[in-house]
Amino acid sequence: MKSAFIAVIGRPSSGKSTLINRICRQKVSIVSTSPQTTRNKIRAIYNDSEGQLVFIDTPGYHVSDKKFNLYLKEQVKSALEEVDLVLYVIDVTRKPGEEEGEICRITSAFADKLVIALNKIDEKNNYVVEIRKFLEEEARTAKIFEISGLTGAGVGELMDELLDIAPEGVKFYPEEYYTDQEPEFRASEIIREKAITHVRQEIPHALYVEISDMELQQEGQKLWIRAFLVVERESQKGIMIGRGGRMIRTIRLEAQEELNQIFPYVVHLDLRVKVNPRWRKNNSLLSKLFK
Ligand SMILES: Nc1nc2c(ncn2[C@@H]2O[C@H](COP(=O)(O)OP(=O)(O)O)[C@@H](O)[C@H]2O)c(=O)[nH]1
Ligand SMILES: [Mg+2]
């Protein structure tokens, strides 16, 4: 029986969460066009007759010194230390940049357990040739696969390799598990995904979701959730509520629909907006949100 923890790393928006959701055939990790959607190490569990692979989705590695980004980088570094294998996802639609160099430096200590996925191979305009040349210098020993997390192309071959090089071991989780996230965290992530798809620019980064209550009602048939979209400024609160409350209503209904698919209850979501000024400078809140 094969069994491994695999850290999935790469630049923001390279397609890590999309790939993990495809591998596990479940929406485990939220996805959006906005960079740094993933803020926590999210575990996604793949099971088959050969064994169990536990993928750790990580926030994108982005070169910057801001406190918010430092937390994200810490998440990546601690993920690397915990794992058996490292899956490095590269977006072939972008030229290799400063981040690529830095990731190669960090992963050089893990070279014998590194697998590289050149992702978004479905896109016609790509830098596959340039990236391969870059990797020949920076990560010579790594195995490289061309894949698309979106269409599934090449993902089977990648999985065969990961199962092949994974160590022998026992299962860490029961076979029916595909994630180990707490229900409260999953609910907050789904609500955050719906919210960030409707707003632009700085708001996705200025937003977090607080679940203030989760309660089973009607003899365990109904799950009642009260949540807050928390933003940094009054002006952002106005945008999240929208004219006549239309924006918050749309987000609430979209989130409620998906929560209904995920949880085995009829979900009722009560969603509100509030302001928490400068929360991204608040260390104790950051360590709670990014735990
Ligand atoms: N064309 C194409 N787009 C993709 C692919 N994988 C992900 N994307 C898109 O890239 C964006 C970022 O994806 P996401 O999984 O959130 O990236 P992450 O930040 O690395 O987790 C989203 O708009 C995805 O739909 C792929 O294989 N092909
Ligand atoms: Mg992600």
Short mmCIF file of C-alpha atoms and ligand atoms in Angstrom, two decimals:
data_model
loop_
_atom_site.label_atom_id
_atom_site.label_comp_id
_atom_site.label_asym_id
_atom_site.label_seq_id
_atom_site.Cartn_x
_atom_site.Cartn_y
_atom_site.Cartn_z
CA MET A 1 0.00 0.00 0.00
CA LYS A 2 1.35 3.42 -1.02
CA SER A 3 0.83 6.40 1.21
CA ALA A 4 2.23 9.92 1.02
CA PHE A 5 1.78 13.53 1.96
CA ILE A 6 2.36 15.70 -1.12
CA ALA A 7 2.82 19.48 -0.93
CA VAL A 8 1.46 21.29 -3.98
CA ILE A 9 3.34 24.51 -4.53
CA GLY A 10 3.70 27.19 -7.21
CA ARG A 11 3.05 30.81 -8.06
CA PRO A 12 -0.38 32.32 -7.34
CA SER A 13 -2.98 31.32 -9.97
CA SER A 14 -0.85 28.57 -11.48
CA GLY A 15 -3.83 26.22 -11.05
CA LYS A 16 -2.94 24.28 -7.89
CA SER A 17 -6.44 24.23 -6.42
CA THR A 18 -8.07 23.37 -9.75
CA LEU A 19 -5.71 20.41 -10.16
CA ILE A 20 -6.32 19.14 -6.63
CA ASN A 21 -10.09 19.33 -7.08
CA ARG A 22 -9.78 17.33 -10.31
CA ILE A 23 -7.57 14.67 -8.70
CA CYS A 24 -9.95 14.24 -5.77
CA ARG A 25 -13.09 14.62 -7.94
CA GLN A 26 -14.49 17.01 -5.34
CA LYS A 27 -14.52 20.71 -4.73
CA VAL A 28 -12.04 20.65 -1.86
CA SER A 29 -10.26 23.92 -2.44
CA ILE A 30 -11.85 27.13 -3.68
CA VAL A 31 -10.78 28.63 -7.02
CA SER A 32 -10.96 32.08 -8.55
CA THR A 33 -9.22 34.31 -11.08
CA SER A 34 -7.98 36.49 -8.20
CA PRO A 35 -4.44 35.65 -7.01
CA GLN A 36 -4.00 34.36 -3.46
CA THR A 37 -7.43 32.85 -3.16
CA THR A 38 -5.99 29.95 -1.15
CA ARG A 39 -4.84 31.21 2.24
CA ASN A 40 -4.42 28.01 4.23
CA LYS A 41 -2.87 24.62 3.87
CA ILE A 42 -5.82 22.58 2.66
CA ARG A 43 -5.62 18.80 2.68
CA ALA A 44 -7.27 16.88 -0.15
CA ILE A 45 -7.27 13.10 -0.01
CA TYR A 46 -7.02 10.76 -3.01
CA ASN A 47 -7.84 7.08 -2.52
CA ASP A 48 -7.55 4.13 -4.87
CA SER A 49 -6.65 0.44 -4.76
CA GLU A 50 -2.91 1.26 -4.85
CA GLY A 51 -2.99 3.59 -1.88
CA GLN A 52 -3.73 7.00 -0.45
CA LEU A 53 -2.19 10.33 -1.43
CA VAL A 54 -2.83 13.37 0.75
CA PHE A 55 -2.32 16.58 -1.22
CA ILE A 56 -1.60 19.76 0.69
CA ASP A 57 -2.77 22.80 -1.23
CA THR A 58 -0.74 25.83 -0.31
CA PRO A 59 -1.08 29.57 -0.83
CA GLY A 60 0.78 30.71 -3.95
CA TYR A 61 4.41 31.63 -3.53
CA HIS A 62 4.75 35.34 -4.29
CA VAL A 63 7.84 37.45 -3.79
CA SER A 64 6.91 40.35 -1.53
CA ASP A 65 7.63 41.51 2.00
CA LYS A 66 4.24 42.60 3.23
CA LYS A 67 3.11 40.94 6.43
CA PHE A 68 0.13 39.30 4.71
CA ASN A 69 2.46 37.72 2.15
CA LEU A 70 4.92 36.65 4.80
CA TYR A 71 2.17 34.59 6.44
CA LEU A 72 1.45 32.94 3.08
CA LYS A 73 5.15 32.14 2.58
CA GLU A 74 5.37 30.63 6.06
CA GLN A 75 2.50 28.33 5.10
CA VAL A 76 4.47 27.13 2.07
CA LYS A 77 7.69 26.55 3.98
CA SER A 78 6.02 24.62 6.77
CA ALA A 79 4.12 22.51 4.20
CA LEU A 80 7.43 21.48 2.60
CA GLU A 81 8.88 20.28 5.86
CA GLU A 82 5.95 17.96 6.55
CA VAL A 83 5.83 16.08 3.27
CA ASP A 84 7.03 12.96 1.44
CA LEU A 85 6.76 14.47 -2.06
CA VAL A 86 6.57 17.93 -3.63
CA LEU A 87 4.40 18.69 -6.67
CA TYR A 88 5.44 21.99 -8.22
CA VAL A 89 2.80 23.46 -10.56
CA ILE A 90 3.99 25.90 -13.23
CA ASP A 91 1.59 27.97 -15.35
CA VAL A 92 2.86 27.67 -18.94
CA THR A 93 1.00 30.81 -20.03
CA ARG A 94 3.46 32.97 -18.05
CA LYS A 95 7.19 33.43 -18.51
CA PRO A 96 9.29 31.97 -15.67
CA GLY A 97 9.85 34.83 -13.23
CA GLU A 98 11.61 35.71 -10.00
CA GLU A 99 9.24 33.40 -8.10
CA GLU A 100 10.21 30.41 -10.24
CA GLY A 101 13.88 30.95 -9.36
CA GLU A 102 13.07 31.27 -5.69
CA ILE A 103 10.84 28.17 -5.66
CA CYS A 104 13.63 26.17 -7.35
CA ARG A 105 16.04 27.34 -4.64
CA ILE A 106 13.67 26.32 -1.85
CA THR A 107 12.87 22.96 -3.44
CA SER A 108 16.50 22.09 -4.20
CA ALA A 109 16.69 20.63 -0.68
CA PHE A 110 13.83 18.29 -1.69
CA ALA A 111 15.17 17.48 -5.19
CA ASP A 112 14.81 13.70 -4.85
CA LYS A 113 11.11 14.03 -4.09
CA LEU A 114 10.23 16.76 -6.58
CA VAL A 115 7.77 16.32 -9.48
CA ILE A 116 6.97 19.24 -11.78
CA ALA A 117 3.65 19.74 -13.59
CA LEU A 118 3.62 22.18 -16.51
CA ASN A 119 -0.04 23.21 -16.24
CA LYS A 120 -2.59 24.86 -18.58
CA ILE A 121 -1.20 22.95 -21.54
CA ASP A 122 -4.66 23.39 -23.10
CA GLU A 123 -3.70 27.04 -23.78
CA LYS A 124 -2.26 27.46 -27.28
CA ASN A 125 -0.06 30.48 -26.46
CA ASN A 126 2.44 29.15 -23.99
CA TYR A 127 6.07 29.25 -22.86
CA VAL A 128 6.68 25.51 -22.57
CA VAL A 129 9.96 25.68 -24.50
CA GLU A 130 11.34 28.58 -22.41
CA ILE A 131 10.21 26.94 -19.15
CA ARG A 132 11.83 23.60 -20.02
CA LYS A 133 15.08 25.42 -20.81
CA PHE A 134 14.87 27.27 -17.48
CA LEU A 135 14.24 24.01 -15.59
CA GLU A 136 17.17 22.28 -17.24
CA GLU A 137 19.37 24.76 -15.38
CA GLU A 138 17.43 25.15 -12.14
CA ALA A 139 15.85 21.73 -11.45
CA ARG A 140 17.78 19.26 -13.58
CA THR A 141 16.79 16.05 -11.80
CA ALA A 142 13.05 16.65 -11.46
CA LYS A 143 10.52 14.64 -13.49
CA ILE A 144 8.38 16.91 -15.67
CA PHE A 145 4.79 16.32 -16.87
CA GLU A 146 2.64 18.43 -19.19
CA ILE A 147 -0.92 18.60 -17.91
CA SER A 148 -4.17 20.53 -17.78
CA GLY A 149 -6.00 20.59 -14.48
CA LEU A 150 -8.93 22.12 -16.33
CA THR A 151 -9.39 19.39 -18.98
CA GLY A 152 -7.65 16.54 -17.14
CA ALA A 153 -5.09 15.98 -19.92
CA GLY A 154 -1.91 14.31 -18.63
CA VAL A 155 -3.23 14.06 -15.07
CA GLY A 156 -3.42 10.24 -15.22
CA GLU A 157 0.29 9.94 -16.10
CA LEU A 158 1.16 12.40 -13.33
CA MET A 159 -0.82 10.36 -10.80
CA ASP A 160 0.87 7.12 -11.93
CA GLU A 161 4.25 8.70 -11.26
CA LEU A 162 3.23 10.05 -7.84
CA LEU A 163 1.88 6.63 -6.79
CA ASP A 164 5.01 5.00 -8.15
CA ILE A 165 7.47 7.09 -6.14
CA ALA A 166 5.31 7.37 -3.02
CA PRO A 167 6.67 5.39 -0.06
CA GLU A 168 4.97 2.25 1.25
CA GLY A 169 2.80 2.99 4.24
CA VAL A 170 -0.58 2.90 5.93
CA LYS A 171 -3.59 5.09 5.23
CA PHE A 172 -3.76 8.24 7.31
CA TYR A 173 -7.47 8.80 6.79
CA PRO A 174 -10.53 6.56 6.34
CA GLU A 175 -11.09 5.72 2.66
CA GLU A 176 -14.31 7.73 2.32
CA TYR A 177 -12.60 10.98 3.36
CA TYR A 178 -11.63 13.50 0.69
CA THR A 179 -10.69 16.34 3.03
CA ASP A 180 -10.07 16.91 6.73
CA GLN A 181 -11.47 20.44 6.87
CA GLU A 182 -13.86 21.34 9.67
CA PRO A 183 -17.41 22.07 8.48
CA GLU A 184 -17.13 25.65 9.72
CA PHE A 185 -13.98 26.28 7.68
CA ARG A 186 -15.49 24.73 4.54
CA ALA A 187 -18.57 26.89 4.88
CA SER A 188 -16.46 30.02 5.26
CA GLU A 189 -14.36 29.15 2.20
CA ILE A 190 -17.40 28.57 -0.03
CA ILE A 191 -18.89 31.89 1.04
CA ARG A 192 -15.55 33.63 0.41
CA GLU A 193 -15.29 32.11 -3.07
CA LYS A 194 -18.76 33.34 -4.04
CA ALA A 195 -17.99 36.79 -2.65
CA ILE A 196 -14.67 37.26 -4.46
CA THR A 197 -16.05 36.26 -7.84
CA HIS A 198 -18.31 39.33 -7.73
CA VAL A 199 -15.84 42.00 -6.69
CA ARG A 200 -12.63 43.29 -8.18
CA GLN A 201 -9.29 44.87 -7.39
CA GLU A 202 -8.37 45.04 -3.74
CA ILE A 203 -11.57 43.71 -2.21
CA PRO A 204 -10.78 39.95 -2.52
CA HIS A 205 -7.65 40.56 -0.44
CA ALA A 206 -9.46 42.81 2.03
CA LEU A 207 -12.11 40.18 2.71
CA TYR A 208 -12.46 37.32 5.15
CA VAL A 209 -15.47 35.36 6.33
CA GLU A 210 -16.47 34.90 9.94
CA ILE A 211 -18.93 32.14 10.86
CA SER A 212 -20.63 33.39 14.00
CA ASP A 213 -23.15 30.55 14.44
CA MET A 214 -23.80 27.09 13.06
CA GLU A 215 -26.76 25.24 14.45
CA LEU A 216 -28.70 22.09 13.57
CA GLN A 217 -32.44 22.74 13.74
CA GLN A 218 -35.68 20.86 13.05
CA GLU A 219 -34.45 17.58 14.54
CA GLY A 220 -31.19 17.66 12.63
CA GLN A 221 -32.70 18.32 9.21
CA LYS A 222 -31.85 21.98 8.84
CA LEU A 223 -28.41 23.58 9.21
CA TRP A 224 -28.64 27.23 10.06
CA ILE A 225 -25.48 29.28 9.44
CA ARG A 226 -24.92 32.91 10.32
CA ALA A 227 -21.86 34.43 8.68
CA PHE A 228 -20.26 37.80 8.13
CA LEU A 229 -18.34 39.06 5.14
CA VAL A 230 -15.71 41.17 6.85
CA VAL A 231 -14.03 43.99 4.92
CA GLU A 232 -11.62 46.76 5.86
CA ARG A 233 -13.56 49.91 4.97
CA GLU A 234 -17.09 51.34 4.92
CA SER A 235 -16.79 51.92 1.16
CA GLN A 236 -16.06 48.22 0.66
CA LYS A 237 -19.04 47.35 2.84
CA GLY A 238 -21.24 49.41 0.53
CA ILE A 239 -19.95 47.51 -2.49
CA MET A 240 -20.50 44.12 -0.85
CA ILE A 241 -24.10 45.03 0.05
CA GLY A 242 -24.79 46.50 -3.39
CA ARG A 243 -27.66 48.65 -4.53
CA GLY A 244 -30.81 47.68 -2.67
CA GLY A 245 -28.88 44.75 -1.13
CA ARG A 246 -28.62 42.99 -4.48
CA MET A 247 -24.95 41.99 -4.24
CA ILE A 248 -25.14 40.39 -0.80
CA ARG A 249 -28.33 38.60 -1.87
CA THR A 250 -26.63 37.09 -4.94
CA ILE A 251 -23.64 35.95 -2.88
CA ARG A 252 -25.89 34.52 -0.21
CA LEU A 253 -27.98 32.50 -2.68
CA GLU A 254 -24.96 31.17 -4.61
CA ALA A 255 -23.19 30.15 -1.40
CA GLN A 256 -26.34 28.61 0.04
CA GLU A 257 -26.84 26.49 -3.09
CA GLU A 258 -23.32 25.07 -2.91
CA LEU A 259 -23.49 24.53 0.85
CA ASN A 260 -26.65 22.54 0.24
CA GLN A 261 -24.72 20.22 -2.07
CA ILE A 262 -21.87 19.74 0.37
CA PHE A 263 -23.67 19.26 3.66
CA PRO A 264 -26.28 16.54 4.21
CA TYR A 265 -28.81 19.07 5.55
CA VAL A 266 -31.08 21.78 4.21
CA VAL A 267 -28.82 24.79 4.69
CA HIS A 268 -30.14 28.20 5.55
CA LEU A 269 -27.53 30.93 5.30
CA ASP A 270 -27.91 34.26 7.05
CA LEU A 271 -25.21 36.50 5.57
CA ARG A 272 -24.25 40.01 6.66
CA VAL A 273 -21.40 42.46 6.05
CA LYS A 274 -19.25 44.21 8.63
CA VAL A 275 -16.09 46.29 8.81
CA ASN A 276 -12.93 45.37 10.69
CA PRO A 277 -10.45 48.17 9.92
CA ARG A 278 -6.84 47.16 9.25
CA TRP A 279 -7.45 43.47 10.04
CA ARG A 280 -4.50 42.46 7.86
CA LYS A 281 -2.22 44.14 10.42
CA ASN A 282 -3.77 42.23 13.32
CA ASN A 283 -1.34 39.45 14.27
CA SER A 284 -3.65 37.44 16.47
CA LEU A 285 -6.44 37.46 13.88
CA LEU A 286 -3.97 36.54 11.10
CA SER A 287 -2.65 33.58 13.03
CA LYS A 288 -6.22 32.41 13.66
CA LEU A 289 -7.27 32.79 10.01
CA PHE A 290 -4.06 31.23 8.67
CA LYS A 291 -3.65 28.43 11.17
N1 LIG B 1 -6.74 27.25 -19.26
C1 LIG B 1 -6.55 26.73 -18.04
N2 LIG B 1 -6.86 27.46 -16.95
C2 LIG B 1 -6.67 26.92 -15.72
C3 LIG B 1 -6.12 25.60 -15.57
N3 LIG B 1 -6.02 25.35 -14.24
C4 LIG B 1 -6.49 26.45 -13.60
N4 LIG B 1 -6.89 27.40 -14.47
C5 LIG B 1 -7.45 28.73 -14.14
O1 LIG B 1 -6.46 29.51 -13.47
C6 LIG B 1 -7.04 30.32 -12.44
C7 LIG B 1 -6.37 30.05 -11.11
O2 LIG B 1 -6.68 28.72 -10.72
P1 LIG B 1 -6.49 28.24 -9.21
O3 LIG B 1 -6.72 26.76 -9.20
O4 LIG B 1 -7.31 29.08 -8.25
O5 LIG B 1 -4.93 28.56 -9.00
P2 LIG B 1 -4.07 28.52 -7.64
O6 LIG B 1 -3.97 29.93 -7.16
O7 LIG B 1 -2.73 27.99 -8.05
O8 LIG B 1 -4.77 27.61 -6.68
C8 LIG B 1 -8.54 30.01 -12.46
O9 LIG B 1 -9.19 31.00 -13.24
C9 LIG B 1 -8.60 28.64 -13.13
O10 LIG B 1 -9.83 28.41 -13.79
C10 LIG B 1 -5.80 24.84 -16.76
O11 LIG B 1 -5.32 23.70 -16.74
N5 LIG B 1 -6.03 25.47 -17.96
MG MG B 2 -5.39 28.02 -4.81
#
